[in-house]
Coordinates of C-alpha atoms in Angstrom, one line a residue:
M1 CA 237.0 1.4 379.8
M2 CA 238.0 3.9 377.2
M3 CA 234.5 5.5 377.5
K4 CA 235.0 5.8 381.3
T5 CA 238.4 7.4 380.8
M6 CA 237.0 9.9 378.4
M7 CA 234.2 10.8 380.8
K8 CA 236.7 11.4 383.6
T9 CA 238.8 13.6 381.2
K10 CA 235.7 15.7 380.3
I11 CA 234.7 16.1 383.9
A12 CA 238.3 17.2 384.8
Q13 CA 238.3 19.7 381.9
H14 CA 234.9 21.0 383.0
R15 CA 236.2 21.5 386.6
V16 CA 239.2 23.4 385.3
A17 CA 237.2 25.5 382.9
R18 CA 234.3 26.4 385.1
P19 CA 236.1 29.1 387.1
C20 CA 237.0 30.9 383.9
F21 CA 233.3 31.3 383.0
S22 CA 232.2 32.4 386.5
T23 CA 235.1 34.7 387.3
G24 CA 234.4 38.4 386.9
P25 CA 236.9 41.1 386.1
V26 CA 237.7 42.0 389.6
T27 CA 238.4 38.4 390.7
A28 CA 240.4 37.9 387.5
A29 CA 242.6 40.9 388.2
Y30 CA 243.0 39.8 391.8
E31 CA 244.1 36.3 390.7
L32 CA 246.6 37.7 388.3
K33 CA 248.2 39.6 391.1
V34 CA 248.2 36.5 393.3
D35 CA 249.8 34.5 390.5
A36 CA 252.4 37.2 390.0
G37 CA 253.3 37.1 393.7
E38 CA 252.3 40.7 394.3
V39 CA 249.7 39.7 396.9
R40 CA 248.9 36.6 399.0
R41 CA 245.5 35.1 398.5
D42 CA 243.2 36.1 401.4
D43 CA 239.7 34.6 401.9
A44 CA 238.1 37.9 402.9
Q45 CA 239.6 39.6 399.9
V46 CA 238.4 36.8 397.6
A47 CA 234.9 37.2 399.0
L48 CA 235.0 41.0 398.5
A49 CA 236.3 40.6 394.9
A50 CA 233.2 38.4 394.2
K51 CA 230.9 41.1 395.5
F52 CA 232.6 43.7 393.3
D53 CA 232.1 41.4 390.3
A54 CA 228.4 41.3 391.1
L55 CA 228.2 45.1 391.3
H56 CA 230.2 45.4 388.1
E57 CA 227.7 43.3 386.3
S58 CA 224.7 45.3 387.6
L59 CA 226.3 48.5 386.3
A60 CA 225.4 47.5 382.8
S61 CA 221.8 48.3 383.5
L62 CA 222.4 51.7 385.0
P63 CA 220.3 54.3 383.2
P64 CA 222.2 57.3 381.8
V65 CA 222.2 60.6 383.5
P66 CA 220.7 63.5 381.4
V67 CA 223.4 65.8 379.9
R68 CA 223.3 69.3 381.1
T69 CA 223.0 71.8 378.2
D70 CA 223.4 75.0 380.2
D71 CA 224.7 76.2 383.6
S72 CA 222.7 74.9 386.5
T73 CA 221.0 77.7 388.4
E74 CA 217.9 78.0 390.5
S75 CA 215.9 78.5 387.4
S76 CA 216.7 74.9 386.4
Y77 CA 214.4 73.9 389.2
T78 CA 211.8 76.6 388.9
S79 CA 211.2 76.7 385.1
S80 CA 210.0 74.2 382.6
S81 CA 213.1 72.8 381.0
P82 CA 214.3 69.4 379.7
L83 CA 216.7 69.2 382.6
L84 CA 213.8 69.6 385.1
L85 CA 211.8 67.0 383.2
A86 CA 214.7 64.6 383.2
R87 CA 215.2 65.0 386.9
S88 CA 211.5 64.7 387.6
L89 CA 211.4 61.4 385.7
A90 CA 214.4 60.2 387.7
S91 CA 212.8 61.2 391.0
A92 CA 209.5 59.6 389.9
Q93 CA 211.3 56.4 389.0
S94 CA 213.0 56.4 392.3
F95 CA 209.7 57.0 394.1
L96 CA 208.0 54.1 392.3
R97 CA 210.8 51.8 393.2
K98 CA 210.9 52.8 396.8
K99 CA 207.1 53.0 397.5
F100 CA 205.5 50.4 395.2
H101 CA 208.4 48.1 394.4
L102 CA 207.8 48.4 390.7
W103 CA 210.9 47.1 389.0
T104 CA 209.9 47.6 385.3
F105 CA 212.8 50.0 385.0
G106 CA 215.2 47.3 386.4
P107 CA 216.5 47.2 389.9
P108 CA 219.0 50.0 390.6
P109 CA 222.5 48.8 391.5
R110 CA 223.1 49.1 395.2
G111 CA 226.1 50.9 396.5
M112 CA 228.7 49.3 398.8
Y113 CA 230.0 50.4 402.2
I114 CA 233.1 48.4 403.2
H115 CA 234.5 48.8 406.7
G116 CA 237.3 47.1 408.6
P117 CA 240.8 47.5 410.1
V118 CA 243.7 49.2 408.4
G119 CA 245.7 47.4 405.8
V120 CA 243.2 44.5 405.1
G121 CA 242.8 45.3 401.4
K122 CA 239.6 47.5 401.3
S123 CA 241.1 50.2 399.1
F124 CA 243.2 47.7 397.1
L125 CA 240.0 45.8 396.0
M126 CA 238.1 49.0 395.4
D127 CA 240.8 50.2 393.1
L128 CA 240.8 46.9 391.1
F129 CA 237.0 47.3 390.7
Y130 CA 237.4 51.0 389.7
A131 CA 239.9 50.1 387.0
S132 CA 237.6 47.4 385.6
V133 CA 234.9 50.0 384.9
I134 CA 235.5 51.5 381.5
V135 CA 234.5 55.1 380.7
P136 CA 232.6 55.6 377.4
D137 CA 235.6 57.0 375.5
D138 CA 238.1 54.5 376.9
D139 CA 239.2 51.9 374.3
S140 CA 241.9 50.4 376.5
C141 CA 239.8 47.2 377.0
C142 CA 241.4 44.4 375.1
N143 CA 239.4 43.0 372.2
N144 CA 240.0 39.5 373.4
D145 CA 238.8 40.2 376.9
S146 CA 236.0 37.8 377.7
H147 CA 234.6 40.0 380.5
K148 CA 231.7 42.3 380.0
H149 CA 233.0 45.8 381.0
A150 CA 230.6 48.4 382.2
K151 CA 231.0 51.7 380.5
I152 CA 229.9 54.6 382.7
T153 CA 231.5 57.9 383.9
K154 CA 233.4 57.5 387.2
R155 CA 235.3 59.3 389.8
R156 CA 237.6 57.9 392.6
V157 CA 238.5 60.4 395.3
H158 CA 239.7 60.6 398.9
F159 CA 236.8 61.6 401.2
H160 CA 238.8 64.7 402.4
E161 CA 239.2 65.9 398.9
F162 CA 235.5 65.2 398.0
M163 CA 234.2 67.3 400.9
L164 CA 236.5 70.2 400.1
D165 CA 235.2 70.1 396.6
V166 CA 231.6 70.1 397.9
H167 CA 232.3 73.0 400.2
H168 CA 233.9 74.9 397.4
R169 CA 230.9 74.3 395.1
I170 CA 228.6 75.6 397.9
F171 CA 230.8 78.7 398.3
V172 CA 230.7 79.5 394.5
Y173 CA 226.9 78.9 394.3
K174 CA 226.2 81.1 397.3
Q175 CA 228.2 84.0 395.8
K176 CA 225.6 84.2 393.0
H177 CA 222.5 82.9 394.9
P178 CA 222.8 83.9 398.6
R179 CA 219.3 82.6 399.4
G180 CA 219.4 79.6 397.1
D181 CA 219.7 75.9 398.1
A182 CA 223.0 74.7 396.7
I183 CA 222.7 71.0 397.6
P184 CA 220.3 70.0 394.8
I185 CA 222.4 71.8 392.2
I186 CA 225.6 70.2 393.5
A187 CA 224.0 66.7 393.4
Q188 CA 223.0 67.3 389.8
Q189 CA 226.5 68.4 388.9
L190 CA 228.1 65.4 390.6
A191 CA 225.7 63.0 388.9
Q192 CA 226.4 64.4 385.5
E193 CA 230.2 64.2 386.1
A194 CA 230.2 60.7 387.4
Q195 CA 227.7 57.9 387.6
L196 CA 230.1 55.9 389.8
L197 CA 231.6 57.6 392.9
C198 CA 234.3 55.7 394.8
F199 CA 235.3 57.1 398.2
D200 CA 238.4 56.1 400.2
E201 CA 238.5 56.7 403.9
F202 CA 234.9 57.7 404.4
Q203 CA 234.6 59.5 407.7
V204 CA 232.4 62.2 409.4
T205 CA 233.9 64.4 412.1
D206 CA 232.2 67.7 411.5
V207 CA 228.5 68.6 412.1
A208 CA 228.4 70.7 408.9
D209 CA 229.6 67.7 406.8
A210 CA 227.1 65.5 408.6
M211 CA 224.2 67.7 407.6
I212 CA 225.4 68.1 404.0
L213 CA 225.9 64.3 403.5
K214 CA 222.5 63.4 404.7
R215 CA 220.8 65.5 401.9
L216 CA 223.5 65.0 399.2
F217 CA 223.5 61.2 399.3
L218 CA 219.7 61.0 399.1
L219 CA 219.7 63.3 396.0
L220 CA 222.6 61.3 394.4
L221 CA 220.5 58.1 394.8
D222 CA 217.6 59.8 393.0
W223 CA 220.0 60.6 390.2
N224 CA 221.0 56.9 390.1
V225 CA 224.5 57.5 391.1
V226 CA 226.3 54.4 392.5
V227 CA 228.5 55.0 395.5
V228 CA 231.2 52.7 396.8
A229 CA 233.0 53.7 400.0
T230 CA 235.7 52.3 402.3
S231 CA 236.0 53.2 405.9
N232 CA 237.7 52.1 409.1
R233 CA 234.3 52.6 410.9
S234 CA 231.0 50.7 410.7
P235 CA 228.0 52.9 409.8
D236 CA 226.7 52.9 413.4
A237 CA 230.1 54.2 414.5
L238 CA 230.1 57.2 412.1
Y239 CA 230.2 60.6 413.9
K240 CA 229.8 58.7 417.2
G241 CA 229.7 61.2 420.0
G242 CA 229.5 64.1 417.7
I243 CA 227.5 67.2 418.5
N244 CA 223.8 67.0 417.4
R245 CA 224.4 63.4 416.2
S246 CA 220.7 62.7 416.4
L247 CA 220.3 64.8 413.2
F248 CA 222.8 62.5 411.4
L249 CA 221.1 59.2 412.4
P250 CA 218.6 59.3 409.4
F251 CA 221.7 59.2 407.1
I252 CA 223.0 56.1 408.9
D253 CA 219.6 54.4 408.5
M254 CA 219.5 55.4 404.8
L255 CA 223.0 54.0 404.4
K256 CA 222.2 50.7 405.9
H257 CA 219.0 50.3 403.9
T258 CA 220.3 51.3 400.4
F259 CA 223.9 50.1 400.5
D260 CA 225.4 46.6 400.9
I261 CA 227.3 46.9 404.2
I262 CA 230.3 44.7 404.0
S263 CA 232.4 44.0 407.1
M264 CA 236.0 43.0 407.1
E265 CA 236.3 43.4 410.9
G266 CA 237.4 39.7 411.1
S267 CA 240.5 40.5 409.1
T268 CA 243.3 41.5 411.5
K269 CA 246.3 41.1 409.2
D270 CA 247.8 44.5 408.2
Y271 CA 249.5 43.6 404.9
R272 CA 251.2 47.0 404.7
L273 CA 253.4 46.0 407.6
E274 CA 254.8 43.0 405.7
T275 CA 257.0 45.3 403.6
R276 CA 259.1 47.2 406.1
A277 CA 260.0 50.8 405.3
D278 CA 263.3 50.7 403.5
G279 CA 263.2 53.8 401.3
Q280 CA 264.9 56.1 403.9
S281 CA 261.9 58.3 404.4
Y282 CA 261.9 58.2 408.2
F283 CA 264.8 59.3 410.4
W284 CA 265.0 59.7 414.1
S285 CA 267.3 60.9 416.8
N286 CA 266.5 61.9 420.4
K287 CA 268.7 64.9 419.9
D288 CA 267.8 68.1 418.1
V289 CA 268.0 67.6 414.3
H290 CA 270.3 70.6 414.0
G291 CA 272.6 69.5 416.9
D292 CA 276.3 69.0 416.4
N293 CA 276.7 65.3 417.3
N294 CA 277.7 62.8 414.7
S295 CA 274.3 61.1 414.5
N296 CA 272.5 64.3 413.9
N297 CA 275.1 65.5 411.4
N298 CA 274.6 62.2 409.4
M299 CA 270.8 62.6 409.5
Q300 CA 271.0 66.2 408.4
A301 CA 273.3 65.2 405.6
Q302 CA 270.8 62.6 404.4
L303 CA 267.9 65.1 404.5
E304 CA 270.0 67.6 402.5
E305 CA 270.7 64.9 399.9
I306 CA 267.0 64.1 399.6
F307 CA 266.2 67.8 399.3
G308 CA 268.7 68.4 396.6
G309 CA 269.6 72.0 397.3
T310 CA 267.8 75.3 396.8
A311 CA 267.9 76.7 393.3
S312 CA 269.8 79.9 392.9
G313 CA 267.6 82.9 393.4
T314 CA 264.7 80.9 394.8
E315 CA 262.6 83.0 397.1
A316 CA 259.8 82.0 399.5
E317 CA 256.6 81.0 397.7
A318 CA 253.0 81.5 398.6
I319 CA 250.8 78.5 397.7
H320 CA 247.3 79.8 397.0
I321 CA 244.4 77.9 398.6
P322 CA 240.7 78.3 397.8
F323 CA 238.7 80.9 399.8
G324 CA 241.5 83.4 399.5
R325 CA 244.2 81.8 401.8
T326 CA 247.8 81.1 401.3
V327 CA 250.5 78.8 402.7
Q328 CA 254.0 80.2 402.9
V329 CA 256.9 77.9 401.9
A330 CA 260.3 79.3 402.9
R331 CA 262.6 76.5 401.8
L332 CA 261.9 74.9 398.5
N333 CA 263.1 73.9 395.0
D334 CA 261.2 72.7 391.9
R335 CA 260.3 69.3 393.4
C336 CA 260.7 69.5 397.2
A337 CA 259.6 71.7 400.1
W338 CA 261.2 71.6 403.6
F339 CA 259.2 72.4 406.7
D340 CA 259.5 72.4 410.5
F341 CA 256.7 70.4 412.2
S342 CA 255.5 73.6 413.8
E343 CA 255.0 75.3 410.4
L344 CA 252.5 72.7 409.2
C345 CA 250.9 71.3 412.3
Y346 CA 250.9 74.1 414.9
Q347 CA 249.3 76.5 412.4
P348 CA 245.5 76.4 411.7
L349 CA 245.9 74.4 408.5
G350 CA 243.7 71.6 407.1
A351 CA 243.2 69.2 404.3
A352 CA 242.8 71.9 401.6
D353 CA 246.3 73.4 402.5
Y354 CA 248.0 70.0 402.4
I355 CA 246.3 69.0 399.1
F356 CA 247.6 72.0 397.3
L357 CA 251.1 71.5 398.8
C358 CA 251.1 68.0 397.5
D359 CA 249.9 69.2 394.1
R360 CA 252.9 71.6 394.0
F361 CA 255.6 69.4 395.4
Q362 CA 256.6 65.7 394.8
V363 CA 258.4 65.5 398.1
L364 CA 257.8 67.1 401.5
I365 CA 260.4 67.1 404.2
M366 CA 259.4 67.7 407.8
D367 CA 261.8 67.8 410.7
R368 CA 261.5 68.2 414.5
V369 CA 258.5 65.8 414.6
P370 CA 257.6 65.1 418.3
Q371 CA 256.1 62.0 419.8
L372 CA 252.3 62.5 419.3
D373 CA 250.3 61.8 422.5
A374 CA 247.4 63.3 424.4
N375 CA 249.2 66.6 424.8
H376 CA 249.3 67.2 421.0
L377 CA 245.7 66.5 420.0
D378 CA 245.2 69.3 417.5
E379 CA 248.8 69.0 416.1
A380 CA 248.4 65.2 415.8
R381 CA 245.0 65.6 414.0
R382 CA 246.7 67.9 411.4
F383 CA 249.6 65.5 411.1
V384 CA 247.3 62.5 410.4
T385 CA 245.5 64.6 407.8
L386 CA 248.8 65.4 406.1
I387 CA 249.7 61.7 406.0
D388 CA 246.4 60.8 404.5
V389 CA 246.8 63.5 401.8
C390 CA 250.3 62.5 401.0
Y391 CA 249.3 58.9 400.8
E392 CA 246.4 59.6 398.4
S393 CA 248.5 61.8 396.1
R394 CA 251.6 59.5 396.4
T395 CA 253.7 62.4 397.6
R396 CA 256.9 61.3 399.3
L397 CA 256.8 62.4 403.0
V398 CA 260.3 62.4 404.6
L399 CA 260.2 62.8 408.4
A400 CA 262.9 63.6 410.9
A401 CA 261.5 62.7 414.4
K402 CA 262.6 62.4 418.0
V403 CA 261.4 58.8 418.4
P404 CA 261.4 55.6 416.3
L405 CA 258.4 55.1 414.0
D406 CA 256.8 52.4 416.2
E407 CA 256.8 54.9 419.1
L408 CA 255.6 57.9 417.2
F409 CA 251.9 57.6 418.0
V410 CA 250.9 57.0 421.6
E411 CA 247.6 55.2 421.9
F412 CA 245.0 56.8 424.1
E413 CA 241.3 56.6 425.1
A414 CA 239.1 59.6 425.8
Q415 CA 236.2 59.9 428.1
V416 CA 234.1 62.7 429.7
E417 CA 233.8 62.9 433.4
S418 CA 231.4 65.2 435.3
S419 CA 232.2 67.1 438.5
D420 CA 230.0 69.8 440.1
G421 CA 228.0 70.1 436.9
N422 CA 231.0 70.7 434.7
E423 CA 232.1 68.1 432.1
E424 CA 235.8 67.6 431.6
L425 CA 237.6 65.6 428.9
F426 CA 240.1 63.2 430.3
V427 CA 242.5 61.4 428.0
S428 CA 243.9 58.1 429.3
E429 CA 247.2 57.2 427.6
K430 CA 248.6 53.8 427.1
G431 CA 252.2 54.7 427.3
G432 CA 254.9 57.2 426.3
N433 CA 254.2 59.8 429.0
S434 CA 255.1 60.1 432.7
S435 CA 251.5 60.9 433.7
S436 CA 248.6 58.5 433.4
F437 CA 246.0 61.1 432.8
A438 CA 246.2 64.4 431.0
T439 CA 243.5 67.2 430.9
T440 CA 243.0 68.7 427.5
M441 CA 244.3 72.2 427.3
I442 CA 243.0 74.8 424.8
R443 CA 245.4 77.4 423.3
T444 CA 243.8 80.8 422.4
K445 CA 244.9 83.0 419.6
E446 CA 246.8 85.1 422.1
G447 CA 248.7 82.1 423.2
E448 CA 246.9 81.7 426.6
Q449 CA 246.1 78.2 427.7
F450 CA 243.1 77.1 429.8
E451 CA 241.5 73.8 430.7
W452 CA 238.7 72.7 428.3
S453 CA 236.3 72.2 431.2
A454 CA 236.5 75.9 432.0
T455 CA 234.2 76.6 429.0
G456 CA 231.3 74.9 430.9
R457 CA 229.6 74.0 427.6
S458 CA 228.8 70.3 427.6
G459 CA 228.0 70.3 423.9
V460 CA 231.5 71.5 423.0
S461 CA 233.0 69.0 425.4
L462 CA 231.2 66.2 423.7
A463 CA 232.3 67.4 420.3
Q464 CA 235.9 67.4 421.6
L465 CA 235.4 63.9 423.0
S466 CA 234.3 62.7 419.5
A467 CA 237.2 64.4 417.8
A468 CA 239.7 62.9 420.3
N469 CA 238.3 59.4 419.8
D470 CA 238.4 59.8 416.0
L471 CA 242.0 60.8 416.3
A472 CA 242.9 57.8 418.4
F473 CA 241.1 55.6 415.9
S474 CA 243.1 57.1 413.0
F475 CA 246.5 56.7 414.7
R476 CA 246.6 53.1 413.6
R477 CA 245.9 54.0 410.0
A478 CA 248.5 56.7 410.0
A479 CA 251.2 54.5 411.4
S480 CA 250.4 51.7 408.9
R481 CA 250.5 54.2 406.0
L482 CA 253.9 55.6 407.0
V483 CA 255.4 52.1 406.8
E484 CA 254.0 51.6 403.3
M485 CA 255.1 55.1 402.3
G486 CA 258.7 54.4 403.3
G487 CA 259.1 51.8 400.5
K488 CA 261.7 52.4 397.8
E489 CA 259.1 52.6 395.0
W490 CA 256.8 55.1 396.8
G491 CA 256.2 58.5 395.3
R492 CA 255.4 60.2 392.0
Q493 CA 257.9 59.8 389.2

């Protein structure tokens, strides 16, 4: 009887202890957050954590990237040099793996492409994985930690910022080598800077980016760079409807064959919405923010308090952007800049401008924000980009709008209809406007407006269709992020 009791005790101990041996660093970090009450256990997140643990373990066998000893130029690929030899060996190794399935070098770790709805935990789990990968000179790993930590160079970046970096590198290279091919050089640079690349919000909306990515990712794979990406879109939906999309399809095939594609489409719970915005970052009134009624006076006073006042003698500042451009800031202090919606979203600005504004200021205030519907496609696209940049940089974005937050974005669907040989983009809205259909209008530099169909260029119409559908897709992400960004703890300290 005593022997039987002892056996039961040992079996029970084994059952308790077994998870400790099988749990990887990402799952362990996730469970700590669950135990602390920071997150609620979710089956899809648990499964994704296990996949990250497997990738983490495989990183230990990742071969090192050769260290560059001089500046990379065209001569690096046309002369006999150690760097050329190293890259040739890497390419030969990749060729043998792909063509002859020779695994004597060890199987290369496969990248991960994770897609699903907003707020289901894709970026959260990727960040836990990224934190578990220790860089070579990082001794922060606890000596008593039982997990085997991979030690490789790494980089985690929002996809907007990554593409801006790539375009800047191309620009710099072409200044010195107008006829040279920049992409192999840039792939080499990126590989030597980071063996692990983690992208948040992977998206393709531009034909130039589509062509760059197809070549760049293939070269990164040759350099044994491991890529992890999160996206709201499945691979087959990337650049859907985009101009010359057929040229991009080989990249999608490559992605599906060389990456582990992980779908979280079955997860419909947006966990960001569980914590309602309570940090007083969103104000609204259906009157002009500078009106004289009591409600507007109170809102204006709250905005002034957040702003904190303009320092004595402060003048307008020009924020310098790459490629020789500037963004003018008229109202500012050391930590905050105040804009009208028209200043940031009616002007031809983009991700680069917003990134440098967020680098300069901890808080951005924007007033006179309209309801964003089918009549504000270009403005809404810029506004969504601004939200993404503020979210990634943890910049506090304070908004004074004309409608409540849950009415700010009006859902719509876009389609192309043909009539008399001309294709016209129609945007069907799902509420928030008096008309059920709205034809897209294009504003010229001179301020003149004309119907998009007047161009008569079907390729451009299809590109506009793709952009409109991408915007409708991103509205849900933007609305979800604004809720999270309204929390009391949001922002840079």
